[in-house]
């Protein structure tokens, strides 16, 4: 039973345009959501997070939106740059600081020149 | 930030053998985590390793198959025992980020292929 779902295995976006990565979750107990970025042969690196008490969190080119009623979150990257080409993992935990983080399968983002 | 290294970075092993993966952190941490990422799948937590106590395993993972050592606050090992092709995965260790940011630093991973 997949609690965090990323239904798009891959996404291609033109450089300079907006990249939108989507994530759905099923567990109502999830309270904290994170996005990780992973390059080949490297471990995932933390990108941005959002608490369930918010519906938006912005950090530079990266914005995460949370729709609790739909159990959906999305990561927006504007403008997309070549270095953004990577695998992006959506993740969730039941409480802030919880050590058990549930990951989605990831979406591979290709930024096209 | 924490710098985490893993050895080996990759290995190809025969069925029935065992492989020990090392994880070294450049700072002292109480908790270390071991994850597995099977091909096309998400990262799945195997166990949490606290220094000075036995590791806590997640559902579906057992100590006989994945024994873990945690001899000090900067080092841990994960052994994949009696390997089968289904154990072919990327194995990653991670540590919590200090300062209340509520996330984890990950090592670069060990890519294991079992023939």
PDB file of C-alpha atoms in Angstrom:
ATOM      1  CA  UNK A   1       0.000   0.000   0.000  1.00  0.00           C
ATOM      2  CA  UNK A   2       1.671   3.161  -1.228  1.00  0.00           C
ATOM      3  CA  UNK A   3       1.050   6.032   1.146  1.00  0.00           C
ATOM      4  CA  UNK A   4       2.905   8.621  -0.917  1.00  0.00           C
ATOM      5  CA  UNK A   5       2.311   8.524  -4.649  1.00  0.00           C
ATOM      6  CA  UNK A   6       4.109  10.254  -7.458  1.00  0.00           C
ATOM      7  CA  UNK A   7       2.181   9.181 -10.499  1.00  0.00           C
ATOM      8  CA  UNK A   8       4.476  10.719 -13.094  1.00  0.00           C
ATOM      9  CA  UNK A   9       7.701   8.726 -13.434  1.00  0.00           C
ATOM     10  CA  UNK A  10       9.193  11.428 -15.635  1.00  0.00           C
ATOM     11  CA  UNK A  11       8.609  14.976 -16.791  1.00  0.00           C
ATOM     12  CA  UNK A  12      10.268  17.077 -19.490  1.00  0.00           C
ATOM     13  CA  UNK A  13      10.217  20.866 -19.333  1.00  0.00           C
ATOM     14  CA  UNK A  14      11.773  23.541 -21.461  1.00  0.00           C
ATOM     15  CA  UNK A  15      14.505  25.584 -19.815  1.00  0.00           C
ATOM     16  CA  UNK A  16      13.082  28.819 -18.410  1.00  0.00           C
ATOM     17  CA  UNK A  17       9.535  27.455 -18.098  1.00  0.00           C
ATOM     18  CA  UNK A  18       7.783  26.272 -14.959  1.00  0.00           C
ATOM     19  CA  UNK A  19       8.214  22.700 -13.739  1.00  0.00           C
ATOM     20  CA  UNK A  20       5.350  21.286 -11.702  1.00  0.00           C
ATOM     21  CA  UNK A  21       5.855  18.009  -9.869  1.00  0.00           C
ATOM     22  CA  UNK A  22       2.844  16.430  -8.216  1.00  0.00           C
ATOM     23  CA  UNK A  23       2.415  14.178  -5.215  1.00  0.00           C
ATOM     24  CA  UNK A  24      -0.603  12.574  -3.584  1.00  0.00           C
ATOM     25  CA  UNK A  25      -0.841  10.941  -0.183  1.00  0.00           C
ATOM     26  CA  UNK A  26      -3.362   8.700   1.498  1.00  0.00           C
ATOM     27  CA  UNK A  27      -2.544   8.875   5.195  1.00  0.00           C
ATOM     28  CA  UNK A  28      -4.508  11.606   6.993  1.00  0.00           C
ATOM     29  CA  UNK A  29      -2.020  11.445   9.855  1.00  0.00           C
ATOM     30  CA  UNK A  30       0.747  12.916   7.729  1.00  0.00           C
ATOM     31  CA  UNK A  31       1.581  16.306   9.119  1.00  0.00           C
ATOM     32  CA  UNK A  32       4.839  17.296   7.486  1.00  0.00           C
ATOM     33  CA  UNK A  33       5.871  17.051   3.854  1.00  0.00           C
ATOM     34  CA  UNK A  34       9.251  17.249   2.194  1.00  0.00           C
ATOM     35  CA  UNK A  35      10.805  17.279  -1.255  1.00  0.00           C
ATOM     36  CA  UNK A  36      14.200  15.759  -1.920  1.00  0.00           C
ATOM     37  CA  UNK A  37      16.326  16.027  -5.029  1.00  0.00           C
ATOM     38  CA  UNK A  38      18.648  13.271  -6.191  1.00  0.00           C
ATOM     39  CA  UNK A  39      21.400  13.297  -8.778  1.00  0.00           C
ATOM     40  CA  UNK A  40      22.846  10.028 -10.134  1.00  0.00           C
ATOM     41  CA  UNK A  41      25.398   8.380  -7.822  1.00  0.00           C
ATOM     42  CA  UNK A  42      24.512  10.776  -5.021  1.00  0.00           C
ATOM     43  CA  UNK A  43      22.197  10.516  -2.048  1.00  0.00           C
ATOM     44  CA  UNK A  44      18.981  12.545  -1.899  1.00  0.00           C
ATOM     45  CA  UNK A  45      19.365  16.126  -0.701  1.00  0.00           C
ATOM     46  CA  UNK A  46      16.675  18.068   1.099  1.00  0.00           C
ATOM     47  CA  UNK A  47      15.042  20.743  -1.017  1.00  0.00           C
ATOM     48  CA  UNK A  48      12.017  22.229   0.710  1.00  0.00           C
ATOM     49  CA  UNK A  49       9.348  21.275   3.229  1.00  0.00           C
ATOM     50  CA  UNK A  50       5.909  22.330   4.379  1.00  0.00           C
ATOM     51  CA  UNK A  51       3.916  21.835   7.525  1.00  0.00           C
ATOM     52  CA  UNK A  52       0.255  20.904   7.342  1.00  0.00           C
ATOM     53  CA  UNK A  53      -0.707  24.198   8.964  1.00  0.00           C
ATOM     54  CA  UNK A  54       0.429  26.012   5.831  1.00  0.00           C
ATOM     55  CA  UNK A  55      -0.705  25.810   2.248  1.00  0.00           C
ATOM     56  CA  UNK A  56       2.373  27.339   0.638  1.00  0.00           C
ATOM     57  CA  UNK A  57       6.085  27.586   1.298  1.00  0.00           C
ATOM     58  CA  UNK A  58       8.491  29.410  -0.951  1.00  0.00           C
ATOM     59  CA  UNK A  59      12.281  29.283  -1.147  1.00  0.00           C
ATOM     60  CA  UNK A  60      13.797  31.083  -4.095  1.00  0.00           C
ATOM     61  CA  UNK A  61      12.796  29.354  -7.310  1.00  0.00           C
ATOM     62  CA  UNK A  62      11.077  26.558  -5.407  1.00  0.00           C
ATOM     63  CA  UNK A  63       7.538  26.695  -4.047  1.00  0.00           C
ATOM     64  CA  UNK A  64       5.597  23.860  -2.474  1.00  0.00           C
ATOM     65  CA  UNK A  65       1.800  23.986  -2.360  1.00  0.00           C
ATOM     66  CA  UNK A  66      -0.281  21.817  -0.062  1.00  0.00           C
ATOM     67  CA  UNK A  67      -3.966  21.024  -0.508  1.00  0.00           C
ATOM     68  CA  UNK A  68      -4.942  19.055   2.581  1.00  0.00           C
ATOM     69  CA  UNK A  69      -8.521  18.427   1.550  1.00  0.00           C
ATOM     70  CA  UNK A  70      -7.312  16.811  -1.668  1.00  0.00           C
ATOM     71  CA  UNK A  71      -4.311  15.189   0.010  1.00  0.00           C
ATOM     72  CA  UNK A  72      -2.177  16.656  -2.705  1.00  0.00           C
ATOM     73  CA  UNK A  73       1.002  18.659  -2.847  1.00  0.00           C
ATOM     74  CA  UNK A  74       3.039  20.044  -5.676  1.00  0.00           C
ATOM     75  CA  UNK A  75       6.492  21.456  -6.209  1.00  0.00           C
ATOM     76  CA  UNK A  76       6.877  24.383  -8.588  1.00  0.00           C
ATOM     77  CA  UNK A  77      10.257  25.334  -9.995  1.00  0.00           C
ATOM     78  CA  UNK A  78      10.371  28.699 -11.729  1.00  0.00           C
ATOM     79  CA  UNK A  79      12.288  29.289 -13.900  1.00  0.00           C
ATOM     80  CA  UNK A  80      13.574  25.807 -14.639  1.00  0.00           C
ATOM     81  CA  UNK A  81      17.314  25.523 -15.149  1.00  0.00           C
ATOM     82  CA  UNK A  82      19.491  22.736 -16.605  1.00  0.00           C
ATOM     83  CA  UNK A  83      20.844  21.921 -13.150  1.00  0.00           C
ATOM     84  CA  UNK A  84      17.334  21.076 -12.033  1.00  0.00           C
ATOM     85  CA  UNK A  85      17.453  17.868 -14.056  1.00  0.00           C
ATOM     86  CA  UNK A  86      17.304  15.201 -11.364  1.00  0.00           C
ATOM     87  CA  UNK A  87      14.940  12.796  -9.625  1.00  0.00           C
ATOM     88  CA  UNK A  88      12.597  14.475  -7.162  1.00  0.00           C
ATOM     89  CA  UNK A  89      11.171  12.545  -4.242  1.00  0.00           C
ATOM     90  CA  UNK A  90       8.095  13.592  -2.350  1.00  0.00           C
ATOM     91  CA  UNK A  91       8.077  12.457   1.280  1.00  0.00           C
ATOM     92  CA  UNK A  92       5.877  12.722   4.349  1.00  0.00           C
ATOM     93  CA  UNK A  93       5.956  12.107   8.069  1.00  0.00           C
ATOM     94  CA  UNK A  94       3.269  11.825  10.711  1.00  0.00           C
ATOM     95  CA  UNK A  95       4.726  14.580  12.835  1.00  0.00           C
ATOM     96  CA  UNK A  96       7.451  17.126  12.606  1.00  0.00           C
ATOM     97  CA  UNK A  97      10.712  15.598  13.732  1.00  0.00           C
ATOM     98  CA  UNK A  98       9.443  12.082  13.188  1.00  0.00           C
ATOM     99  CA  UNK A  99      12.286   9.900  12.126  1.00  0.00           C
ATOM    100  CA  UNK A 100      10.120   7.751   9.933  1.00  0.00           C
ATOM    101  CA  UNK A 101       9.762   9.450   6.578  1.00  0.00           C
ATOM    102  CA  UNK A 102       7.692   7.789   3.869  1.00  0.00           C
ATOM    103  CA  UNK A 103       8.963   8.418   0.352  1.00  0.00           C
ATOM    104  CA  UNK A 104       7.287   8.339  -3.018  1.00  0.00           C
ATOM    105  CA  UNK A 105       8.874   6.580  -5.988  1.00  0.00           C
ATOM    106  CA  UNK A 106      10.221   9.777  -7.458  1.00  0.00           C
ATOM    107  CA  UNK A 107       9.759  11.784 -10.651  1.00  0.00           C
ATOM    108  CA  UNK A 108      12.645  12.211 -13.060  1.00  0.00           C
ATOM    109  CA  UNK A 109      12.721  15.791 -14.310  1.00  0.00           C
ATOM    110  CA  UNK A 110      14.447  16.576 -17.612  1.00  0.00           C
ATOM    111  CA  UNK A 111      15.104  20.211 -18.399  1.00  0.00           C
ATOM    112  CA  UNK A 112      15.364  20.647 -22.149  1.00  0.00           C
ATOM    113  CA  UNK A 113      17.622  23.298 -23.674  1.00  0.00           C
TER     114      UNK A 113
ATOM    115  CA  UNK B   1      25.882  20.139   7.384  1.00  0.00           C
ATOM    116  CA  UNK B   2      27.015  16.552   7.826  1.00  0.00           C
ATOM    117  CA  UNK B   3      29.291  14.803   5.361  1.00  0.00           C
ATOM    118  CA  UNK B   4      28.474  11.132   4.962  1.00  0.00           C
ATOM    119  CA  UNK B   5      30.537   8.577   3.097  1.00  0.00           C
ATOM    120  CA  UNK B   6      29.672   5.008   2.230  1.00  0.00           C
ATOM    121  CA  UNK B   7      31.800   2.062   1.214  1.00  0.00           C
ATOM    122  CA  UNK B   8      31.660   0.384  -1.178  1.00  0.00           C
ATOM    123  CA  UNK B   9      30.003   2.684  -3.685  1.00  0.00           C
ATOM    124  CA  UNK B  10      28.930  -0.321  -5.695  1.00  0.00           C
ATOM    125  CA  UNK B  11      29.428  -4.066  -5.778  1.00  0.00           C
ATOM    126  CA  UNK B  12      28.386  -7.117  -7.728  1.00  0.00           C
ATOM    127  CA  UNK B  13      27.912 -10.184  -5.575  1.00  0.00           C
ATOM    128  CA  UNK B  14      27.007 -13.811  -5.986  1.00  0.00           C
ATOM    129  CA  UNK B  15      23.827 -15.306  -4.644  1.00  0.00           C
ATOM    130  CA  UNK B  16      24.208 -16.704  -1.120  1.00  0.00           C
ATOM    131  CA  UNK B  17      27.064 -14.454  -0.093  1.00  0.00           C
ATOM    132  CA  UNK B  18      26.984 -11.486   2.293  1.00  0.00           C
ATOM    133  CA  UNK B  19      28.097  -7.884   1.910  1.00  0.00           C
ATOM    134  CA  UNK B  20      28.847  -5.368   4.631  1.00  0.00           C
ATOM    135  CA  UNK B  21      28.250  -1.712   3.825  1.00  0.00           C
ATOM    136  CA  UNK B  22      29.990   0.965   5.849  1.00  0.00           C
ATOM    137  CA  UNK B  23      28.670   4.418   6.679  1.00  0.00           C
ATOM    138  CA  UNK B  24      30.932   7.114   8.112  1.00  0.00           C
ATOM    139  CA  UNK B  25      29.736  10.523   9.321  1.00  0.00           C
ATOM    140  CA  UNK B  26      32.022  13.483   9.938  1.00  0.00           C
ATOM    141  CA  UNK B  27      30.251  14.422  13.177  1.00  0.00           C
ATOM    142  CA  UNK B  28      28.830  12.572  16.138  1.00  0.00           C
ATOM    143  CA  UNK B  29      25.179  11.621  15.784  1.00  0.00           C
ATOM    144  CA  UNK B  30      22.927   9.623  18.040  1.00  0.00           C
ATOM    145  CA  UNK B  31      20.724   8.154  15.366  1.00  0.00           C
ATOM    146  CA  UNK B  32      21.578   6.711  11.980  1.00  0.00           C
ATOM    147  CA  UNK B  33      19.148   5.263   9.487  1.00  0.00           C
ATOM    148  CA  UNK B  34      19.488   2.657   6.787  1.00  0.00           C
ATOM    149  CA  UNK B  35      17.290   2.766   3.692  1.00  0.00           C
ATOM    150  CA  UNK B  36      16.865   0.595   0.639  1.00  0.00           C
ATOM    151  CA  UNK B  37      15.768   1.699  -2.809  1.00  0.00           C
ATOM    152  CA  UNK B  38      14.868  -1.187  -5.043  1.00  0.00           C
ATOM    153  CA  UNK B  39      14.774  -0.515  -8.806  1.00  0.00           C
ATOM    154  CA  UNK B  40      11.869   1.759  -9.677  1.00  0.00           C
ATOM    155  CA  UNK B  41      10.728   1.927  -6.079  1.00  0.00           C
ATOM    156  CA  UNK B  42      10.755   4.470  -3.297  1.00  0.00           C
ATOM    157  CA  UNK B  43      13.277   4.697  -0.486  1.00  0.00           C
ATOM    158  CA  UNK B  44      12.215   2.335   2.268  1.00  0.00           C
ATOM    159  CA  UNK B  45      13.498   2.535   5.830  1.00  0.00           C
ATOM    160  CA  UNK B  46      15.159  -0.709   6.908  1.00  0.00           C
ATOM    161  CA  UNK B  47      16.147   0.168  10.456  1.00  0.00           C
ATOM    162  CA  UNK B  48      17.183   2.856  12.895  1.00  0.00           C
ATOM    163  CA  UNK B  49      20.560   2.411  14.562  1.00  0.00           C
ATOM    164  CA  UNK B  50      21.191   4.081  17.895  1.00  0.00           C
ATOM    165  CA  UNK B  51      24.637   3.937  19.399  1.00  0.00           C
ATOM    166  CA  UNK B  52      24.701   1.711  22.454  1.00  0.00           C
ATOM    167  CA  UNK B  53      21.504  -0.150  21.751  1.00  0.00           C
ATOM    168  CA  UNK B  54      20.143  -2.664  19.287  1.00  0.00           C
ATOM    169  CA  UNK B  55      18.827  -1.429  15.998  1.00  0.00           C
ATOM    170  CA  UNK B  56      15.084  -1.041  15.548  1.00  0.00           C
ATOM    171  CA  UNK B  57      13.825  -2.754  12.406  1.00  0.00           C
ATOM    172  CA  UNK B  58      10.840  -1.773  10.308  1.00  0.00           C
ATOM    173  CA  UNK B  59       8.134  -4.213   9.344  1.00  0.00           C
ATOM    174  CA  UNK B  60       9.399  -6.657   6.749  1.00  0.00           C
ATOM    175  CA  UNK B  61      13.045  -6.399   7.763  1.00  0.00           C
ATOM    176  CA  UNK B  62      14.750  -8.715  10.247  1.00  0.00           C
ATOM    177  CA  UNK B  63      18.055  -8.685  12.052  1.00  0.00           C
ATOM    178  CA  UNK B  64      19.169 -12.051  10.693  1.00  0.00           C
ATOM    179  CA  UNK B  65      18.940 -10.744   7.153  1.00  0.00           C
ATOM    180  CA  UNK B  66      20.191  -7.192   7.785  1.00  0.00           C
ATOM    181  CA  UNK B  67      22.417  -7.168  10.871  1.00  0.00           C
ATOM    182  CA  UNK B  68      23.541  -3.677  11.854  1.00  0.00           C
ATOM    183  CA  UNK B  69      26.443  -2.539  13.970  1.00  0.00           C
ATOM    184  CA  UNK B  70      26.820   0.865  15.593  1.00  0.00           C
ATOM    185  CA  UNK B  71      30.139   0.806  17.455  1.00  0.00           C
ATOM    186  CA  UNK B  72      30.417   4.579  17.940  1.00  0.00           C
ATOM    187  CA  UNK B  73      28.697   7.879  17.214  1.00  0.00           C
ATOM    188  CA  UNK B  74      30.211   8.353  13.747  1.00  0.00           C
ATOM    189  CA  UNK B  75      30.065   4.909  12.190  1.00  0.00           C
ATOM    190  CA  UNK B  76      27.636   2.135  11.316  1.00  0.00           C
ATOM    191  CA  UNK B  77      27.565  -0.961   9.153  1.00  0.00           C
ATOM    192  CA  UNK B  78      24.726  -2.789   7.460  1.00  0.00           C
ATOM    193  CA  UNK B  79      25.224  -6.368   6.325  1.00  0.00           C
ATOM    194  CA  UNK B  80      23.063  -7.878   3.624  1.00  0.00           C
ATOM    195  CA  UNK B  81      23.161 -11.593   4.396  1.00  0.00           C
ATOM    196  CA  UNK B  82      22.609 -14.631   2.221  1.00  0.00           C
ATOM    197  CA  UNK B  83      21.897 -12.430  -0.741  1.00  0.00           C
ATOM    198  CA  UNK B  84      19.467 -13.156  -3.533  1.00  0.00           C
ATOM    199  CA  UNK B  85      18.793 -11.160  -6.725  1.00  0.00           C
ATOM    200  CA  UNK B  86      15.851  -9.510  -4.935  1.00  0.00           C
ATOM    201  CA  UNK B  87      18.376  -7.756  -2.693  1.00  0.00           C
ATOM    202  CA  UNK B  88      19.721  -5.822  -5.674  1.00  0.00           C
ATOM    203  CA  UNK B  89      19.136  -2.252  -4.586  1.00  0.00           C
ATOM    204  CA  UNK B  90      20.722   1.000  -3.608  1.00  0.00           C
ATOM    205  CA  UNK B  91      21.391   1.045   0.117  1.00  0.00           C
ATOM    206  CA  UNK B  92      21.662   4.441   1.796  1.00  0.00           C
ATOM    207  CA  UNK B  93      22.464   5.603   5.273  1.00  0.00           C
ATOM    208  CA  UNK B  94      21.234   8.900   6.655  1.00  0.00           C
ATOM    209  CA  UNK B  95      21.449  11.028   9.778  1.00  0.00           C
ATOM    210  CA  UNK B  96      19.065  13.631  11.171  1.00  0.00           C
ATOM    211  CA  UNK B  97      19.868  17.253  10.558  1.00  0.00           C
ATOM    212  CA  UNK B  98      20.562  19.080  13.796  1.00  0.00           C
ATOM    213  CA  UNK B  99      18.886  22.325  14.667  1.00  0.00           C
ATOM    214  CA  UNK B 100      15.263  21.376  14.253  1.00  0.00           C
ATOM    215  CA  UNK B 101      15.022  21.418  10.491  1.00  0.00           C
ATOM    216  CA  UNK B 102      13.383  18.006  10.676  1.00  0.00           C
ATOM    217  CA  UNK B 103      15.035  16.370   7.768  1.00  0.00           C
ATOM    218  CA  UNK B 104      17.918  14.013   7.084  1.00  0.00           C
ATOM    219  CA  UNK B 105      21.263  14.047   5.352  1.00  0.00           C
ATOM    220  CA  UNK B 106      21.854  11.056   3.100  1.00  0.00           C
ATOM    221  CA  UNK B 107      25.009   9.284   2.112  1.00  0.00           C
ATOM    222  CA  UNK B 108      25.783   8.709  -1.574  1.00  0.00           C
ATOM    223  CA  UNK B 109      24.466   5.163  -1.481  1.00  0.00           C
ATOM    224  CA  UNK B 110      25.823   1.712  -2.256  1.00  0.00           C
ATOM    225  CA  UNK B 111      24.579   0.142  -5.462  1.00  0.00           C
ATOM    226  CA  UNK B 112      24.367  -3.618  -4.975  1.00  0.00           C
ATOM    227  CA  UNK B 113      23.777  -6.097  -7.767  1.00  0.00           C
ATOM    228  CA  UNK B 114      23.252  -9.741  -6.869  1.00  0.00           C
ATOM    229  CA  UNK B 115      23.696 -12.296  -9.627  1.00  0.00           C
TER     230      UNK B 115
END
